[in-house]
Coordinates of C-alpha atoms in Angstrom, one line a residue:
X27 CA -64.9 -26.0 -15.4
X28 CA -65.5 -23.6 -17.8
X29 CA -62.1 -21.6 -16.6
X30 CA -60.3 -25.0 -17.2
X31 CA -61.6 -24.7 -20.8
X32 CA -60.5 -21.2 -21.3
X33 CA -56.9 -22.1 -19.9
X34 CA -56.4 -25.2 -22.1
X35 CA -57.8 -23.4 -24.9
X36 CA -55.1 -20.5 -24.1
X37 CA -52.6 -23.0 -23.7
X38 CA -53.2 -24.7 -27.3
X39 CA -53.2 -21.0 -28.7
X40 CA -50.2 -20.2 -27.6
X41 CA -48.3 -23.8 -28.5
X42 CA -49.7 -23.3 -31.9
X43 CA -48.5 -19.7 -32.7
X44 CA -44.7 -20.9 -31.0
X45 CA -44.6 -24.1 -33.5
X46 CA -45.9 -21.9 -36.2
X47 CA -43.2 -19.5 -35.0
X48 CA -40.5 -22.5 -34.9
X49 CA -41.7 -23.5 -38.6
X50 CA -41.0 -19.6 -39.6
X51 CA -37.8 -19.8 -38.4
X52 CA -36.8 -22.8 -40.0
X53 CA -38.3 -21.9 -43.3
X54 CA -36.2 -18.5 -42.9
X55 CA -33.1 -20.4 -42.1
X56 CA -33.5 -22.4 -45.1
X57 CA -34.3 -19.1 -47.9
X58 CA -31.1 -17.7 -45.9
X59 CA -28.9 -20.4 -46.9
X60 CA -30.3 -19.8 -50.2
X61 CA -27.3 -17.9 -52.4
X62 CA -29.5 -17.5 -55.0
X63 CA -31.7 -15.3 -52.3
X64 CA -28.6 -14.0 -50.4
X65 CA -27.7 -12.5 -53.9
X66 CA -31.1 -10.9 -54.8
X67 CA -31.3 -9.3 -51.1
X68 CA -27.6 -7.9 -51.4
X69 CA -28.8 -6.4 -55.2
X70 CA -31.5 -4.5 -53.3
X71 CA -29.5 -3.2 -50.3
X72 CA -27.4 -2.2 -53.0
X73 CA -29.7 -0.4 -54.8
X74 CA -31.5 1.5 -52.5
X75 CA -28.2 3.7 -51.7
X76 CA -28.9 7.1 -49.7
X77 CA -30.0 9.7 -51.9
X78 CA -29.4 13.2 -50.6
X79 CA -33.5 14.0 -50.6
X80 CA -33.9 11.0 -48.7
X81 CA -31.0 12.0 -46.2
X82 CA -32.6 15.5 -46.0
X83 CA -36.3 14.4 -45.2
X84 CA -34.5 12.2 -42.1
X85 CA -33.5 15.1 -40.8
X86 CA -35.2 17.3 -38.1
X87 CA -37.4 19.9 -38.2
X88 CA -35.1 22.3 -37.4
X89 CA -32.4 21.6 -39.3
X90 CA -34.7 21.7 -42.2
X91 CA -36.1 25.8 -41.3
X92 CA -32.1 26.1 -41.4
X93 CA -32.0 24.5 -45.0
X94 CA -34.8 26.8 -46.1
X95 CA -32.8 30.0 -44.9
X96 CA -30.0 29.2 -47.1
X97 CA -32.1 28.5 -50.0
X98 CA -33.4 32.4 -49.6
X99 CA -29.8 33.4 -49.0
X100 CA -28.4 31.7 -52.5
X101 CA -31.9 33.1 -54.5
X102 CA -30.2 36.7 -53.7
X103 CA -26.9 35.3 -54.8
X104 CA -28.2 35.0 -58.1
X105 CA -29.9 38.1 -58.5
X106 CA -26.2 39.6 -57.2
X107 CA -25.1 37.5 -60.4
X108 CA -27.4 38.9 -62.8
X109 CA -26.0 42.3 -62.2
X110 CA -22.8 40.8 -62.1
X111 CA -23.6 39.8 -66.0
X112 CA -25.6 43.0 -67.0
X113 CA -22.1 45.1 -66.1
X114 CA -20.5 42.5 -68.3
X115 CA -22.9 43.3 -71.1
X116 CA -21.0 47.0 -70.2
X117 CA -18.0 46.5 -70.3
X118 CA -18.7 43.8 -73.9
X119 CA -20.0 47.3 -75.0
X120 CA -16.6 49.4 -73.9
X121 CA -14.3 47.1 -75.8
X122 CA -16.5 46.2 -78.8
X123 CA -15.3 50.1 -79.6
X124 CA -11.4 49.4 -79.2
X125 CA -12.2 46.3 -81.5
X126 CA -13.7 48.4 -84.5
X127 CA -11.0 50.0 -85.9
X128 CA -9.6 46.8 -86.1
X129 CA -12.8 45.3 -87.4
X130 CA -12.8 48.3 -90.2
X131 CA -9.4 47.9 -91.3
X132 CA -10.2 44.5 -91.8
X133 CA -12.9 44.9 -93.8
X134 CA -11.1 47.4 -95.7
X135 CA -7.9 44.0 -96.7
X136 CA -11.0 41.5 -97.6
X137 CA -12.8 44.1 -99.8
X138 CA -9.8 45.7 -102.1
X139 CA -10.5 49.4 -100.4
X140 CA -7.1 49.3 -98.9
X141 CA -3.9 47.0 -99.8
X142 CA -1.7 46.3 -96.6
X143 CA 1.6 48.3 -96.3
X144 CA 4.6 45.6 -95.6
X145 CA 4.5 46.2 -92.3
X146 CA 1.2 45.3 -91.9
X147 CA 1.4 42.1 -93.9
X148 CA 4.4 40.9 -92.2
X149 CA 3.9 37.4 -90.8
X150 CA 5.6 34.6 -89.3
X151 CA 4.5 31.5 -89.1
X152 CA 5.3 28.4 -87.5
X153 CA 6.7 27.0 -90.5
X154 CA 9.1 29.3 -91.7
X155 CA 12.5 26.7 -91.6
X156 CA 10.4 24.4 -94.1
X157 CA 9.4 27.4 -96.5
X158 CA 13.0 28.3 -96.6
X159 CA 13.7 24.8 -97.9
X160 CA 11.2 25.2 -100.2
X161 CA 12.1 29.1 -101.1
X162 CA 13.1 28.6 -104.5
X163 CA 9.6 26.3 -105.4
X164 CA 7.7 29.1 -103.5
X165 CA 9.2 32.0 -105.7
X166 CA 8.1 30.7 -108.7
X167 CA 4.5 29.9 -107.2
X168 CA 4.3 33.1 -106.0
X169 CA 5.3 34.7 -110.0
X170 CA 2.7 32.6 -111.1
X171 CA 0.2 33.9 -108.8
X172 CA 0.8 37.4 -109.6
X173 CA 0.8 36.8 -113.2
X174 CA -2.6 35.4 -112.3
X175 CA -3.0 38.0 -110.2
X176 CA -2.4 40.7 -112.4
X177 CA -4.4 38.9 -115.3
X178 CA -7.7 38.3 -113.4
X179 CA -7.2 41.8 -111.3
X180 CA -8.1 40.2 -108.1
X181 CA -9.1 42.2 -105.5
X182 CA -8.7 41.7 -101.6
X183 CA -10.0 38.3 -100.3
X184 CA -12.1 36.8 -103.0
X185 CA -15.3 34.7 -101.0
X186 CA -13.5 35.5 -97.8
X187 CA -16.9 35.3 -95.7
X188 CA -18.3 33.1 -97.9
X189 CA -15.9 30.5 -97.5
X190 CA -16.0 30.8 -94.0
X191 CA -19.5 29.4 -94.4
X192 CA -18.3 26.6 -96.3
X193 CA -16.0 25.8 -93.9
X194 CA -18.0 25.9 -90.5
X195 CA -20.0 22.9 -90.3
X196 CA -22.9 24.7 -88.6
X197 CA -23.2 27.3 -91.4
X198 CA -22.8 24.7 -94.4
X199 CA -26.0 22.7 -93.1
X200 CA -27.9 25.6 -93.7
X201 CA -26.1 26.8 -97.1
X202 CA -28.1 25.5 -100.0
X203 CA -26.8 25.7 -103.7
X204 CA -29.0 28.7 -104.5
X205 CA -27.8 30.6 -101.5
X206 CA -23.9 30.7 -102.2
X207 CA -23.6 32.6 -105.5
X208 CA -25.4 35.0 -102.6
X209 CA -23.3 34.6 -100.2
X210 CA -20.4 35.7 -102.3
X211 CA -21.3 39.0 -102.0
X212 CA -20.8 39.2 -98.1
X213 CA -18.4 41.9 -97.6
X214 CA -18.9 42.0 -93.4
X215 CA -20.4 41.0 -90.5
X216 CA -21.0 43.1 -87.5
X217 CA -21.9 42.7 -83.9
X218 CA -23.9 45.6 -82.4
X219 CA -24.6 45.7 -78.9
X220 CA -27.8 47.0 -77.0
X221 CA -27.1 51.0 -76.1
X222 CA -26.9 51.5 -72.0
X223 CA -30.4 51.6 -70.3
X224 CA -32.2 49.8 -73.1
X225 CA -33.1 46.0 -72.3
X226 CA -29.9 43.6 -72.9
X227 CA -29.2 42.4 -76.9
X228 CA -26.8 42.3 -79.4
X229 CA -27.5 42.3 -83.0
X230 CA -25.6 40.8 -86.1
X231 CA -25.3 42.7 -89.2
X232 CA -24.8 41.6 -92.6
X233 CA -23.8 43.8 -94.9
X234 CA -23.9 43.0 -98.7
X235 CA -22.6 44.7 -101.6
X236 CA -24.7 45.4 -104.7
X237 CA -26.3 42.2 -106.0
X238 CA -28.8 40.3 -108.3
X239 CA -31.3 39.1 -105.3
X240 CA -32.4 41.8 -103.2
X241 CA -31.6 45.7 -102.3
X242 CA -31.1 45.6 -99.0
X243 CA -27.2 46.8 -98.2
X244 CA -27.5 45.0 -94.9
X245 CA -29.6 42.5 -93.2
X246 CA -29.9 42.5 -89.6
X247 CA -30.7 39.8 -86.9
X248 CA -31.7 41.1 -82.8
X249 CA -31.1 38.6 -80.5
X250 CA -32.9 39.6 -77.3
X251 CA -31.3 39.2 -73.8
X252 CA -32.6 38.4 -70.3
X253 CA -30.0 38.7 -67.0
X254 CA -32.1 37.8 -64.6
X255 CA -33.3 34.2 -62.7
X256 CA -36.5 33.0 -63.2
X257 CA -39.1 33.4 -60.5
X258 CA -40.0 29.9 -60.9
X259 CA -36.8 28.1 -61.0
X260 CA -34.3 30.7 -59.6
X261 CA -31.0 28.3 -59.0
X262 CA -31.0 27.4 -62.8
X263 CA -29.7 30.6 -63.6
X264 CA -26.2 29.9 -65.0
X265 CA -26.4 33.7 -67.1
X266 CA -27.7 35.8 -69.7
X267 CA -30.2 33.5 -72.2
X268 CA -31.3 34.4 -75.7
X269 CA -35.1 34.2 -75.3
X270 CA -36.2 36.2 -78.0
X271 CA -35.0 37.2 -81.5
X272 CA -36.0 38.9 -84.4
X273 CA -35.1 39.0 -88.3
X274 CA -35.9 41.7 -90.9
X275 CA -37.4 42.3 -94.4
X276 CA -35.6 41.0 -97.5
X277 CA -36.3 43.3 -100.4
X278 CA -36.2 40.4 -102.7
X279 CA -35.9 41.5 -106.5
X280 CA -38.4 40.0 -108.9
X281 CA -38.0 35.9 -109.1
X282 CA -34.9 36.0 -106.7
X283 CA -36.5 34.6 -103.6
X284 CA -35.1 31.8 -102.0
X285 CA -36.6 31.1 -99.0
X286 CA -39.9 29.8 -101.5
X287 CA -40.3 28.0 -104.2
X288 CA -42.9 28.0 -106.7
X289 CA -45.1 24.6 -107.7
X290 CA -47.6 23.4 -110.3
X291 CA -50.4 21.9 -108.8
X292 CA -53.2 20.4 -111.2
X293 CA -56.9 20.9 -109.9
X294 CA -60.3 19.6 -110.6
X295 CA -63.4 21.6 -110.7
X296 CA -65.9 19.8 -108.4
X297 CA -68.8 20.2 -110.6
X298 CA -67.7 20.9 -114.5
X299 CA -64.5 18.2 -113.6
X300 CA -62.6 20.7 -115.6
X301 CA -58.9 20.0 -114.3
X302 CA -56.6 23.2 -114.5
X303 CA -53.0 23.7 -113.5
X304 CA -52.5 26.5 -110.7
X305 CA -49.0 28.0 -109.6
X306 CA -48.4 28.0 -105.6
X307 CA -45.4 29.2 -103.5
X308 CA -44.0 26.9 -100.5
X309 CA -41.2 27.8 -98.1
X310 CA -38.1 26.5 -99.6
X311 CA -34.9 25.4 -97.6
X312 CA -32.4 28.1 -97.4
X313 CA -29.7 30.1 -95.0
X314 CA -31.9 33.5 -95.5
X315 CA -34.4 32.2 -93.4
X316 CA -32.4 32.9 -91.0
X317 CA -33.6 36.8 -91.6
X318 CA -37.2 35.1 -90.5
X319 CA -37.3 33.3 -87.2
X320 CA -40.2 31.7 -85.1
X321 CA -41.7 33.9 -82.7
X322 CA -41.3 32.7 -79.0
X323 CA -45.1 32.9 -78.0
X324 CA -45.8 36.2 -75.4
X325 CA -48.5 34.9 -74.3
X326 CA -47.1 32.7 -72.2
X327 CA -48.0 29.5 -75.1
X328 CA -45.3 26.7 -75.4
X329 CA -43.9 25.6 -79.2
X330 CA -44.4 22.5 -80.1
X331 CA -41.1 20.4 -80.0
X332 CA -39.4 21.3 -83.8
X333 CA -40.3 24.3 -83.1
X334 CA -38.3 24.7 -79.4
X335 CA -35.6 22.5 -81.3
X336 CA -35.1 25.0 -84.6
X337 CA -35.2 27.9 -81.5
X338 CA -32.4 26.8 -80.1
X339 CA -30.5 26.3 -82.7
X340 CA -30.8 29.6 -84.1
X341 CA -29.7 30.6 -80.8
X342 CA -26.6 28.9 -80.4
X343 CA -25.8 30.2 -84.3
X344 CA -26.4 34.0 -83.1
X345 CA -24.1 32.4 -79.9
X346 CA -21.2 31.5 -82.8
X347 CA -21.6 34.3 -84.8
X348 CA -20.9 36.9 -82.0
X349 CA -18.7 35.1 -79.8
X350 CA -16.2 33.0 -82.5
X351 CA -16.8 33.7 -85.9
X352 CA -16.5 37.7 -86.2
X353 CA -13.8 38.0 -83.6
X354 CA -12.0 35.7 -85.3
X355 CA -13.0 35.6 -88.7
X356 CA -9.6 35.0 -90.3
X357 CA -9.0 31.9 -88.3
X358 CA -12.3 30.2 -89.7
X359 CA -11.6 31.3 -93.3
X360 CA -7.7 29.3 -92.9
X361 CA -9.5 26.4 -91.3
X362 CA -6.5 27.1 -87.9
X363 CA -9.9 27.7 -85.8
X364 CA -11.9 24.8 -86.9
X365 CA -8.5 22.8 -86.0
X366 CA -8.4 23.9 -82.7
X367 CA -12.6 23.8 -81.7
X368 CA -11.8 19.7 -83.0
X369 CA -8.9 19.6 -80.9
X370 CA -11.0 21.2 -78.1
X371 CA -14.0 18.9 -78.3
X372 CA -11.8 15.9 -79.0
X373 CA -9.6 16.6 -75.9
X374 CA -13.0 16.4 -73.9
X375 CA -14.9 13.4 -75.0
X376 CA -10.8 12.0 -74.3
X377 CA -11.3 12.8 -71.3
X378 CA -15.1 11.0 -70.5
X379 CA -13.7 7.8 -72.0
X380 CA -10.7 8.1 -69.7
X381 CA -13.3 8.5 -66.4
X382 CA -15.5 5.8 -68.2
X383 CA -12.5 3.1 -68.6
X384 CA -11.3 4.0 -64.5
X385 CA -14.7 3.4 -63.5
X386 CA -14.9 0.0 -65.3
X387 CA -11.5 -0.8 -64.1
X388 CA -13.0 -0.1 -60.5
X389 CA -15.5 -2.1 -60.6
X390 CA -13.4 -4.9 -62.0
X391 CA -11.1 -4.7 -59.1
X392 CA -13.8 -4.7 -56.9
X393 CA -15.4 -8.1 -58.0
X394 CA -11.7 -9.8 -57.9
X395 CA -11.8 -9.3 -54.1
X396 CA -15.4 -9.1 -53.4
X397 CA -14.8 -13.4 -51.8
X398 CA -18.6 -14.1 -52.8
X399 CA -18.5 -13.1 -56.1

């Protein structure tokens, strides 16, 4: 009897767990039919797309070891690199040389030491047909300038650098008022680069004529180099980085500073209540800070994030100064450079709105023939 039991009670089990299956079945037949369902699971299926670290951890043990060994092999590629980059720093050092001459003869035409035989002024430009038209307006323009000329005894390039400030958008944020009378005594700037064997840098001289604010004859900024990946994160090495740099002393003549700014400040005495007016010196905005930039930390401390953010910045300036604005100085005092870095950067984001508008236009198509949209 008691085997009877167990059977039936088996029997009940198991027609209770198939009509609770049936009911299951029915339920899930019903959510199926759903659209409102259908369309949530497609959004997931969609969304969880193959990612190539999920791809990778599907793969075999094997194939991984195989991954690993070209990970080693690329880690030597870009050490190869890095020396690749430090004989670039070289041969940056070779032609700097053949540029100086060049460099000094132009520095020679903006600052009145030499005046430019016709030869070396002759020049001509893109729109020579229309000053033709205009020859007989432009001959009396050009008496009247060296009337003036001869009347004001101009000499070279008035403000050549100086105006190159004012027109370069990243210089001009940093030019205040007080800085450009300053300024206008720039007569060059000069890119020095590290001497062979010594660690990579280049550094950017200024050099000023006699002046009002301060004695120094030349101001000099050291932007130090690294060529080499970091131990850490070795495939983000794209390069040489700036990861250092360093300023100098400004000699600043009595009441000329700047970079600080004196304020009156009225304080109490705690216990007479006395109140006296004291005299106190705060940084002041200004492009001569440049000549005094935060130190990256050595002992291995991170900067808070202004600090990181005003780092690079003055990085990408030192970036500008050596690489655009002192090989092509004359270019950014016309304004033809400035013209053509717009043109550049326009050209590009042209370009991303282009690949923007043909991936809308993709995913238009695709929902006009997608039949359950």
């Amino acid at each position: 009897n008691s085997l009877s039991k167990a059977e039936d009670t088996a029997t009940d089990s198991v027609e209770a767990a198939k009509n609770a299956g049936d009911k299951k079945e029915k339920l899930a037949d019903q959510v199926m039919q759903n659209p409102q369902v259908l369309a949530a699971l497609q959004e997931r299926l969609d969304n969880t797309a193959v990612t190539p670290s999920s791809y990778i951890e599907t793969l075999p043990k094997a194939v991984k070891r195989r991954i690993d060994a070209l990970k080693q092999l690329q880690v030597k590629c870009a050490h190869i690199e890095a020396k690749f980059y430090e004989e670039v720093h070289d041969l940056e050092r070779k032609y700097a040389a053949l540029y100086q001459p060049l460099f000094d003869k132009r520095r020679e035409f903006i600052n009145g030491e030499v005046e430019p035989t016709d030869a070396e002024s002759e020049w001509h430009s893109e729109n020579e047909e229309e000053e033709k038209l205009a020859g007989d307006l432009k001959n009396v323009v050009v008496l009247e300038e060296k009337a003036e000329a001869e009347e004001t005894n101009l000499k070279g390039i008035p403000d050549f650098w100086f105006t190159i400030f004012r027109n370069v958008d990243m210089l001009s944020e940093l030019v205040q008022e007080y800085d450009e009378p300053i300024l206008k005594h720039l007569q060059d700037i000069k890119v020095k680069f590290s001497e062979p064997g010594q660690p990579m840098s280049f550094s950017l001289e200024f050099h000023f004529g006699p002046n009002d604010y301060f004695s120094n004859s030349v101001l000099t900024k050291t932007y130090k180099m690294k060529s080499e990946p970091d131990k850490t994160d070795p495939f983000s090495f794209e390069g040489p980085e700036i990861v250092d740099c360093e300023g100098c002393t400004i000699d600043w003549k009595k009441g000329k500073n700047v970079t600080v700014k004196t304020i009156k400040k009225k304080q109490k005495h705690k216990g007479r209540g006395t109140v006296r007016t004291i005299t106190k010196q705060v940084p002041n905005d200004s492009f001569f800070n440049f000549f005094n930039p935060i130190k990256v930390s050595g002992d291995g401390e991170s900067l808070d994030e202004d600090s990181e953010f005003t780092l690079a910045a003055d990085f990408e300036i030192g970036h500008f100064f050596r690489e655009r604005i002192v090989p092509r100085a004359v270019l950014y005092f016309t304004g033809e450079a400035i013209e053509d870095d717009d043109n550049f950067e326009e050209g590009e984001e042209g370009e991303e709105e282009e690949l923007e508008g043909e991936e809308e236009g993709e995913e238009e198509d695709d929902a006009e023939s997608d039949p359950k949209v």
